[in-house]
mmCIF file of C-alpha atoms in Angstrom:
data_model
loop_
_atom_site.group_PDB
_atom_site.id
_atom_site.type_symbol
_atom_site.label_atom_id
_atom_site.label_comp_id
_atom_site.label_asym_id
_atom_site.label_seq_id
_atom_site.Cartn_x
_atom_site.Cartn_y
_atom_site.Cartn_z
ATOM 1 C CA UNK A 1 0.000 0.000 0.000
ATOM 2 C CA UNK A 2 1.531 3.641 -0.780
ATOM 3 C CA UNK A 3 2.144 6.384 1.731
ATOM 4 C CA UNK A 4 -1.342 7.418 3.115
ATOM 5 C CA UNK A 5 -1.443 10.862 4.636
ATOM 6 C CA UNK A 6 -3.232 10.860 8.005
ATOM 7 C CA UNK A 7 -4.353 14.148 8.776
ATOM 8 C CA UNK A 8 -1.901 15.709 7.013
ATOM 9 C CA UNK A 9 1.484 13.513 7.874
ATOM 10 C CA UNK A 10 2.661 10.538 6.022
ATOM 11 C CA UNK A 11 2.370 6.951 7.504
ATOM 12 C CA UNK A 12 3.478 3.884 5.914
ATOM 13 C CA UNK A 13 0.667 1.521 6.242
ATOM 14 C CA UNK A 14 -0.408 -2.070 5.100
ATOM 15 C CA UNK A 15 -3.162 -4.467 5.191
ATOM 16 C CA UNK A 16 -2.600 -8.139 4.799
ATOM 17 C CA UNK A 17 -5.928 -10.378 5.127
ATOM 18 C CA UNK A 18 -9.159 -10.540 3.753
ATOM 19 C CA UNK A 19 -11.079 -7.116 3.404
ATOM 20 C CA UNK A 20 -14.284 -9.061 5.372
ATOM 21 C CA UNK A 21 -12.211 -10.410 8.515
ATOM 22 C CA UNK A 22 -12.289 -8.646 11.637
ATOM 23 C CA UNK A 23 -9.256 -6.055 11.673
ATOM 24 C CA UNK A 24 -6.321 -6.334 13.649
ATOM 25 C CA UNK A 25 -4.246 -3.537 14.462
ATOM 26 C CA UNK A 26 -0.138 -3.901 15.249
ATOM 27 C CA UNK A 27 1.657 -1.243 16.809
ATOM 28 C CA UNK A 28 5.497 -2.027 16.853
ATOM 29 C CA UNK A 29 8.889 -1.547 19.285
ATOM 30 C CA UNK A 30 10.696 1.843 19.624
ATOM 31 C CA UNK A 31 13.097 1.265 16.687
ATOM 32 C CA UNK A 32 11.743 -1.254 14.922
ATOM 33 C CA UNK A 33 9.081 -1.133 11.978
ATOM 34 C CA UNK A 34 5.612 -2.703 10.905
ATOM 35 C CA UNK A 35 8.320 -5.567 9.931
ATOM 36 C CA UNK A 36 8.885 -6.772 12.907
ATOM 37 C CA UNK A 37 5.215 -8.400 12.394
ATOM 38 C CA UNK A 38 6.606 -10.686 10.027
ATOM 39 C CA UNK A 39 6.321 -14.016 11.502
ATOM 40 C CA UNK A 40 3.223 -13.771 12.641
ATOM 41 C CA UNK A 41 1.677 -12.619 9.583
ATOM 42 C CA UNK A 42 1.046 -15.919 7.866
ATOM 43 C CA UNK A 43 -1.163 -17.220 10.808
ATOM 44 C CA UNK A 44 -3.039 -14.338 11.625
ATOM 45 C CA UNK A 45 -4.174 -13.446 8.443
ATOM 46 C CA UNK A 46 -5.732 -16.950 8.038
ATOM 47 C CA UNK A 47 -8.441 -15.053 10.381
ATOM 48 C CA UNK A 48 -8.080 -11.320 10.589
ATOM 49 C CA UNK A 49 -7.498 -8.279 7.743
ATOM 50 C CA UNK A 50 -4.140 -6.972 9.801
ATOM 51 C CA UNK A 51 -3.318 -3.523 9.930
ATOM 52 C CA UNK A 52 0.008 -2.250 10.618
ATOM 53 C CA UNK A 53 2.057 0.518 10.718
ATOM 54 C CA UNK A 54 5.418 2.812 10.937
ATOM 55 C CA UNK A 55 4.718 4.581 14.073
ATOM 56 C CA UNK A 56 5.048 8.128 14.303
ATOM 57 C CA UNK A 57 9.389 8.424 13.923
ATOM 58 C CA UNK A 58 10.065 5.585 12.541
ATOM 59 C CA UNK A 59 9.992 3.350 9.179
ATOM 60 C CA UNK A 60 9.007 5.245 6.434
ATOM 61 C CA UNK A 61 5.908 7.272 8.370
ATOM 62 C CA UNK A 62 6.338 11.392 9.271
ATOM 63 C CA UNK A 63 9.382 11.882 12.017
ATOM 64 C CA UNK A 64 9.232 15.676 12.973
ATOM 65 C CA UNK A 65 11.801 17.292 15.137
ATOM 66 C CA UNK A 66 10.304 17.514 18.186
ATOM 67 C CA UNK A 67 9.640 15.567 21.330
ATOM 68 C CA UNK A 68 6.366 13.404 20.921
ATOM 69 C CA UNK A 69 3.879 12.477 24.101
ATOM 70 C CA UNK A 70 1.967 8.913 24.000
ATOM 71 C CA UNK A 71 -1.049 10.859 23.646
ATOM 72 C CA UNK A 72 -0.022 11.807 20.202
ATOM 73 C CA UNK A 73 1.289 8.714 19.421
ATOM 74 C CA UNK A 74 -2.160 7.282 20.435
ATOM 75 C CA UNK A 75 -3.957 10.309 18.552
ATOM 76 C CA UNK A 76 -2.043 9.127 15.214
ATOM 77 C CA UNK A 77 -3.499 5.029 15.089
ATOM 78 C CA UNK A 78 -7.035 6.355 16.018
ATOM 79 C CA UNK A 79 -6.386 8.796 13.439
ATOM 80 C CA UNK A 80 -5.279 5.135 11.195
ATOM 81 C CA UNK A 81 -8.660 4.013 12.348
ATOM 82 C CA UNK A 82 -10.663 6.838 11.153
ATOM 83 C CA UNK A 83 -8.836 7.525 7.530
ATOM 84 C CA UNK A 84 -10.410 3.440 6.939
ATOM 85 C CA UNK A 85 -13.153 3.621 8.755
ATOM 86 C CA UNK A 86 -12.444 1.316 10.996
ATOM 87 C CA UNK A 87 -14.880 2.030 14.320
ATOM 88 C CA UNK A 88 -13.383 -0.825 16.504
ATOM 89 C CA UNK A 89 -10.007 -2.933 15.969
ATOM 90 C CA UNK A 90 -8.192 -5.525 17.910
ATOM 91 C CA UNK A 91 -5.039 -4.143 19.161
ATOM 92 C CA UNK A 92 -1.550 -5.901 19.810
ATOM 93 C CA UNK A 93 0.579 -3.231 20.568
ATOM 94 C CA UNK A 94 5.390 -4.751 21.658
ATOM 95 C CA UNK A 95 6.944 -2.308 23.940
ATOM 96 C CA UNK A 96 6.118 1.076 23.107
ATOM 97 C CA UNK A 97 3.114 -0.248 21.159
ATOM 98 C CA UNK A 98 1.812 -1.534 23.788
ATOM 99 C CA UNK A 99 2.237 1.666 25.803
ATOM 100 C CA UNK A 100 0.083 3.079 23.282
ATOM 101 C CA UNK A 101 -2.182 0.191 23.944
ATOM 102 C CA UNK A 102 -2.500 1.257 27.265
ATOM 103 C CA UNK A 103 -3.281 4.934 26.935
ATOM 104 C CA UNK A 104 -6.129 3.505 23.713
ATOM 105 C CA UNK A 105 -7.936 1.214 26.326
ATOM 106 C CA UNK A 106 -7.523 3.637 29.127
ATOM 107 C CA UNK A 107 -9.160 6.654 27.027
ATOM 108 C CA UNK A 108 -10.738 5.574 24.165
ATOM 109 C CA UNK A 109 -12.502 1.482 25.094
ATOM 110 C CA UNK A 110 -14.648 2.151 22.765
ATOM 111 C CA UNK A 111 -11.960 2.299 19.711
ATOM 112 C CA UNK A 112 -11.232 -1.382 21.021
ATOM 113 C CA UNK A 113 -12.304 -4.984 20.987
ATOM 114 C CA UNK A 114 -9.335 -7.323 22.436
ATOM 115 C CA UNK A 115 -6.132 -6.198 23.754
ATOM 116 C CA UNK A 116 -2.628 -7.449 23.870
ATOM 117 C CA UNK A 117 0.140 -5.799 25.723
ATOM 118 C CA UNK A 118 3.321 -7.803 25.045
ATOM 119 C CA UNK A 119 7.124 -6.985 26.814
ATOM 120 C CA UNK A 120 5.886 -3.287 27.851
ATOM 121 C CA UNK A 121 5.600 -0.918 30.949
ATOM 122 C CA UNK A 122 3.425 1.813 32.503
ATOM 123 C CA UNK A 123 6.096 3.698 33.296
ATOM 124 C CA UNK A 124 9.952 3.450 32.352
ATOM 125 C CA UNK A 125 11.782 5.701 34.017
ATOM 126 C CA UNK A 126 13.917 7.154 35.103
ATOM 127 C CA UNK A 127 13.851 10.207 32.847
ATOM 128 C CA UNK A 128 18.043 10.913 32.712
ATOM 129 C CA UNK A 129 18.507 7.445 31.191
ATOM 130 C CA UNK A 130 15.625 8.676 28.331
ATOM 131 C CA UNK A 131 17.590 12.175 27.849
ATOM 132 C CA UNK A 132 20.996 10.631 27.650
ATOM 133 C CA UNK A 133 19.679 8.494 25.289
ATOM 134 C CA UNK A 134 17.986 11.404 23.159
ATOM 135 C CA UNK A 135 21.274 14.026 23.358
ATOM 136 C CA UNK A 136 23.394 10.588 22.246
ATOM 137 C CA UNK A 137 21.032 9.601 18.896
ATOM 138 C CA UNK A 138 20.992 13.595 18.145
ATOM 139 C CA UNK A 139 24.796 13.604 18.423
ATOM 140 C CA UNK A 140 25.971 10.539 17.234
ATOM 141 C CA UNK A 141 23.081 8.937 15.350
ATOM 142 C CA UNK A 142 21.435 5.702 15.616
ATOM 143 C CA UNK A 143 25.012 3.920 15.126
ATOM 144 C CA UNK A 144 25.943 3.668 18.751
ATOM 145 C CA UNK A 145 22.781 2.452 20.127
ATOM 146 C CA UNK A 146 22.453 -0.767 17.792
ATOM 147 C CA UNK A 147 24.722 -3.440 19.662
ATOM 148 C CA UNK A 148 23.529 -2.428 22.968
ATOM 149 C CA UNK A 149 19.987 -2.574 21.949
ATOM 150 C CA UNK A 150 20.293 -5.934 20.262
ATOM 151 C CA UNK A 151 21.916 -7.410 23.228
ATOM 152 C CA UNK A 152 18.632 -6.116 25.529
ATOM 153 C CA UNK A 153 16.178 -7.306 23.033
ATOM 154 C CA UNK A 154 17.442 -11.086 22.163
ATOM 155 C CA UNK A 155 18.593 -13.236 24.641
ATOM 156 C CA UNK A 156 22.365 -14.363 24.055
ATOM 157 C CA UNK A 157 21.445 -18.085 23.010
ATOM 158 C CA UNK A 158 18.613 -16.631 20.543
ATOM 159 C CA UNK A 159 21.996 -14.070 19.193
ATOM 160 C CA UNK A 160 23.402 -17.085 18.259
ATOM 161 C CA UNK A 161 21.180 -19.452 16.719
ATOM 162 C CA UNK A 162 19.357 -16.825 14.743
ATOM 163 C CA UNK A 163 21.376 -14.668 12.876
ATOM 164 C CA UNK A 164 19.368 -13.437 10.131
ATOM 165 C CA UNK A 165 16.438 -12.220 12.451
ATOM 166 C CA UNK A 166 18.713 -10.001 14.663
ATOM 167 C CA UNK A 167 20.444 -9.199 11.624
ATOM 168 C CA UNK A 168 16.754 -7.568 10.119
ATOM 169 C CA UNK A 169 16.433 -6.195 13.249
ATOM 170 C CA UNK A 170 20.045 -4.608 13.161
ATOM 171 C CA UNK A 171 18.818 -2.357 9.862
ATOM 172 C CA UNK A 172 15.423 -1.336 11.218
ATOM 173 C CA UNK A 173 17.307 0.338 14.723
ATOM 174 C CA UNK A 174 20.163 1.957 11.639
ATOM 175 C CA UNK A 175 17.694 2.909 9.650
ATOM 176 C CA UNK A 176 15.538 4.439 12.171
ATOM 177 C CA UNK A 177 15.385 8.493 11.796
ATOM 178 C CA UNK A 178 17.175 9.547 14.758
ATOM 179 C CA UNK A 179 14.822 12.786 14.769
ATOM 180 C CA UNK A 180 12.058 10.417 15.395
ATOM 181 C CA UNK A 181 13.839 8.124 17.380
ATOM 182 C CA UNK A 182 14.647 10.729 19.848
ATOM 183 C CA UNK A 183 10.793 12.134 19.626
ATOM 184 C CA UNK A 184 9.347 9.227 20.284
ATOM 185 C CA UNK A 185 11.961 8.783 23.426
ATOM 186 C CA UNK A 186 10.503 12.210 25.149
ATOM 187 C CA UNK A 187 6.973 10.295 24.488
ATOM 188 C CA UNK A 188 8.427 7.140 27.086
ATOM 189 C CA UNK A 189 10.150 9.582 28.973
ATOM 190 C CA UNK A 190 7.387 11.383 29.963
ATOM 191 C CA UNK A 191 4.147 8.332 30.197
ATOM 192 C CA UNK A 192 3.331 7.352 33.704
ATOM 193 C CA UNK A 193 -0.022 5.111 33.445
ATOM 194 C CA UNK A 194 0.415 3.318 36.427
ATOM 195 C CA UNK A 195 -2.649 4.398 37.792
ATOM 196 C CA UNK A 196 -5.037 5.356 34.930
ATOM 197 C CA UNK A 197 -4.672 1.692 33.574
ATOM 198 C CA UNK A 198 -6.373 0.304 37.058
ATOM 199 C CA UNK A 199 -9.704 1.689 34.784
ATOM 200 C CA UNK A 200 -9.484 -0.389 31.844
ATOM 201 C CA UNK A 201 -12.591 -2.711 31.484
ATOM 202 C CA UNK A 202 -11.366 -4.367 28.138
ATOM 203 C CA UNK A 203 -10.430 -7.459 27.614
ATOM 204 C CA UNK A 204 -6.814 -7.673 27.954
ATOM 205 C CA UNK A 205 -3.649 -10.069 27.550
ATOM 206 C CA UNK A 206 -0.191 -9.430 29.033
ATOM 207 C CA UNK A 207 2.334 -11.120 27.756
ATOM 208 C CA UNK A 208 6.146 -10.976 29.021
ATOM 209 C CA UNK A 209 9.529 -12.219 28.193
ATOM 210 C CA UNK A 210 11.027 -14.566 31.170
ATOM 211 C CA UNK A 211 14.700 -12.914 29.440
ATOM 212 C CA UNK A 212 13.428 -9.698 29.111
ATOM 213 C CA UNK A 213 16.133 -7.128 31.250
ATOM 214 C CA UNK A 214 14.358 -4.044 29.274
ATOM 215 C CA UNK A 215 10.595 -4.308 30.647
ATOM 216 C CA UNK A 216 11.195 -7.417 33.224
ATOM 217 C CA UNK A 217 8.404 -10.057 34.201
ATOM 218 C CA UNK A 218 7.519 -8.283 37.238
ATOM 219 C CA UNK A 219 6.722 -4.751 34.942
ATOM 220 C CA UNK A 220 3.854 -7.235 32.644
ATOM 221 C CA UNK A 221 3.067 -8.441 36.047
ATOM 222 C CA UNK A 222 1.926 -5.180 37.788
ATOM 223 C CA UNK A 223 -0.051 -4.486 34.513
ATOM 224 C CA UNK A 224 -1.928 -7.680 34.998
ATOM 225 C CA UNK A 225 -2.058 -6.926 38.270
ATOM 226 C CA UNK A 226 -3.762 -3.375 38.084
ATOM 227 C CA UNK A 227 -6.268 -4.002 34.910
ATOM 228 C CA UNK A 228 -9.414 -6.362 36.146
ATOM 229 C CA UNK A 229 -9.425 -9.507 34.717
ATOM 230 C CA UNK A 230 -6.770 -9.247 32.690
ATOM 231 C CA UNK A 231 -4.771 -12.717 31.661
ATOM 232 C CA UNK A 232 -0.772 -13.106 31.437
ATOM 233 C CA UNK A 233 1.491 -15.003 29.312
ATOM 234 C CA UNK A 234 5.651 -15.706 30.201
ATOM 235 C CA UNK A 235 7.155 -16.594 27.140
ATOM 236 C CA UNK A 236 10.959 -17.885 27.258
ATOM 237 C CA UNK A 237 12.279 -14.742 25.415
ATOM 238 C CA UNK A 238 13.897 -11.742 25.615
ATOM 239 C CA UNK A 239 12.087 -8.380 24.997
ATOM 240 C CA UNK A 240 11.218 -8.818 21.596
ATOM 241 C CA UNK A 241 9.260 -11.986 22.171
ATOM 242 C CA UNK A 242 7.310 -11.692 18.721
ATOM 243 C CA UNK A 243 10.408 -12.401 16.849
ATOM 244 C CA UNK A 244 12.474 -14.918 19.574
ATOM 245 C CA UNK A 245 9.630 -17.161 20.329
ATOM 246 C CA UNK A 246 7.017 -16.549 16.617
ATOM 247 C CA UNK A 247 5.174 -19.655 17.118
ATOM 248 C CA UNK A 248 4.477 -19.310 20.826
ATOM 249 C CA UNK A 249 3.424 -15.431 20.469
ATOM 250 C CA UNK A 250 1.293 -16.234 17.618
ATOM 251 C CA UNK A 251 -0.317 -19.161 19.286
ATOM 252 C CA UNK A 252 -0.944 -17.047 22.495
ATOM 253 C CA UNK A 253 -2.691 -14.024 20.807
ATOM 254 C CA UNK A 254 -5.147 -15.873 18.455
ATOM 255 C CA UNK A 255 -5.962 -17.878 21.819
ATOM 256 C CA UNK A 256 -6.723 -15.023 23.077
ATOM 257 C CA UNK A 257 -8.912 -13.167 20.569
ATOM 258 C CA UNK A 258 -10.946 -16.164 19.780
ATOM 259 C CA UNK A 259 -11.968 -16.894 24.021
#
């Protein structure tokens, strides 16, 4: 699918799926692109029209120079939702897309069927480590940040035995605008839904990497914790666990959507 401009910025957007299927919406990791959805693509479309996107900053969507708040970041998939008419979605939202999955079911339910919150926080502080990080990828670019990030995201074993996935992964965090990179830092820096989250009445899954040093089991766990009802998953991965345990992932959210 080309560019589509969503209320007046570019976002690069795709559908997979039969146009009849209920729609599922994807939301991906800071530095990482609607790519990272690859695996699960295959199985998922076998039941839903997925939806994903470049988030605000990154891929091939708009990346202005300025800091970004989850609110906007929110403000742009609803905006998604509204350029296709889409009233309600199913939402699976890795890291900061599930952040934005968060702030969705917290102030707009009603945009919402089924939720999935996988490897993500309600708050990651504390703020110096998010404006070291932002004065370092305006400085130096995205260069410097790749190996470290990798090494958070995969587990070491999962480094070794699969190459060519942390090697895709490698050129989304390079080729990541730093610009937007940085502006979508400022967002994380500044969320705190630790408390506004105890309100969601959605259905909601949690999923968490046992691996994961970047949003640790205990982080999914108070999310489970403070949203009634909500369900949680450990998967034997790092913090992407999409992409170090596919199968598993896929298998837990279409569990999930079809209860």
């Amino acid at each position: 699918m080309p560019i589509e401009t969503i209320r007046g910025e570019p976002f690069n957007i795709r559908f997979d799926g039969a146009e009849d299927a209920p729609v599922l919406m994807l939301s991906n990791s800071l530095g990482t692109d609607l790519h990272m959805w690859d695996p699960q693509i295959p199985e998922w479309t076998k039941q839903f029209r997925v939806l994903r996107y470049d988030s605000r900053g990154h891929g091939k969507s708009t990346a202005p120079d300025q800091p970004y708040s989850l609110a906007e970041l929110a403000d742009d998939a609803i905006g998604i939702m509204d350029h296709f008419g889409l009233d309600k979605v199913h939402w699976c939202g890795v890291s900061m897309g599930g952040m934005v999955g968060q702030w969705l079911a917290t102030h707009a339910p009603r945009r919402l069927h089924r939720v999935v919150l996988a490897n993500t926080s309600a708050r990651m502080g504390p703020p110096d480590l998010w404006n070291g990080r932002i004065r370092n990828v305006r400085a130096n670019g995205m260069g410097p940040l790749v190996q470290p990030t990798l090494e958070r995201w995969f587990s070491p074993g999962f480094r070794e035995r699969d190459g060519k996935t942390v090697e895709a992964v490698s050129a989304m965090l390079t080729t990541t605008p730093p610009l937007g990179y940085a502006g979508c830092c400022a967002a994380i820096r500044d969320m705190d839904q630790r408390e506004a989250i105890s309100a969601i009445v959605l259905p909601v899954l949690v999923i968490v990497g046992a691996l994961d040093p970047a949003t640790p089991p205990a982080v999914g766990q108070q999310i489970a914790d403070s949203i009634h009802g909500a369900e949680l998953v450990t998967l034997d991965a790092a913090h992407l666990s999409n992409l170090e345990q596919p199968e598993a992932f896929g298998r837990a959210v279409l569990d999930f959507l079809n209860t």
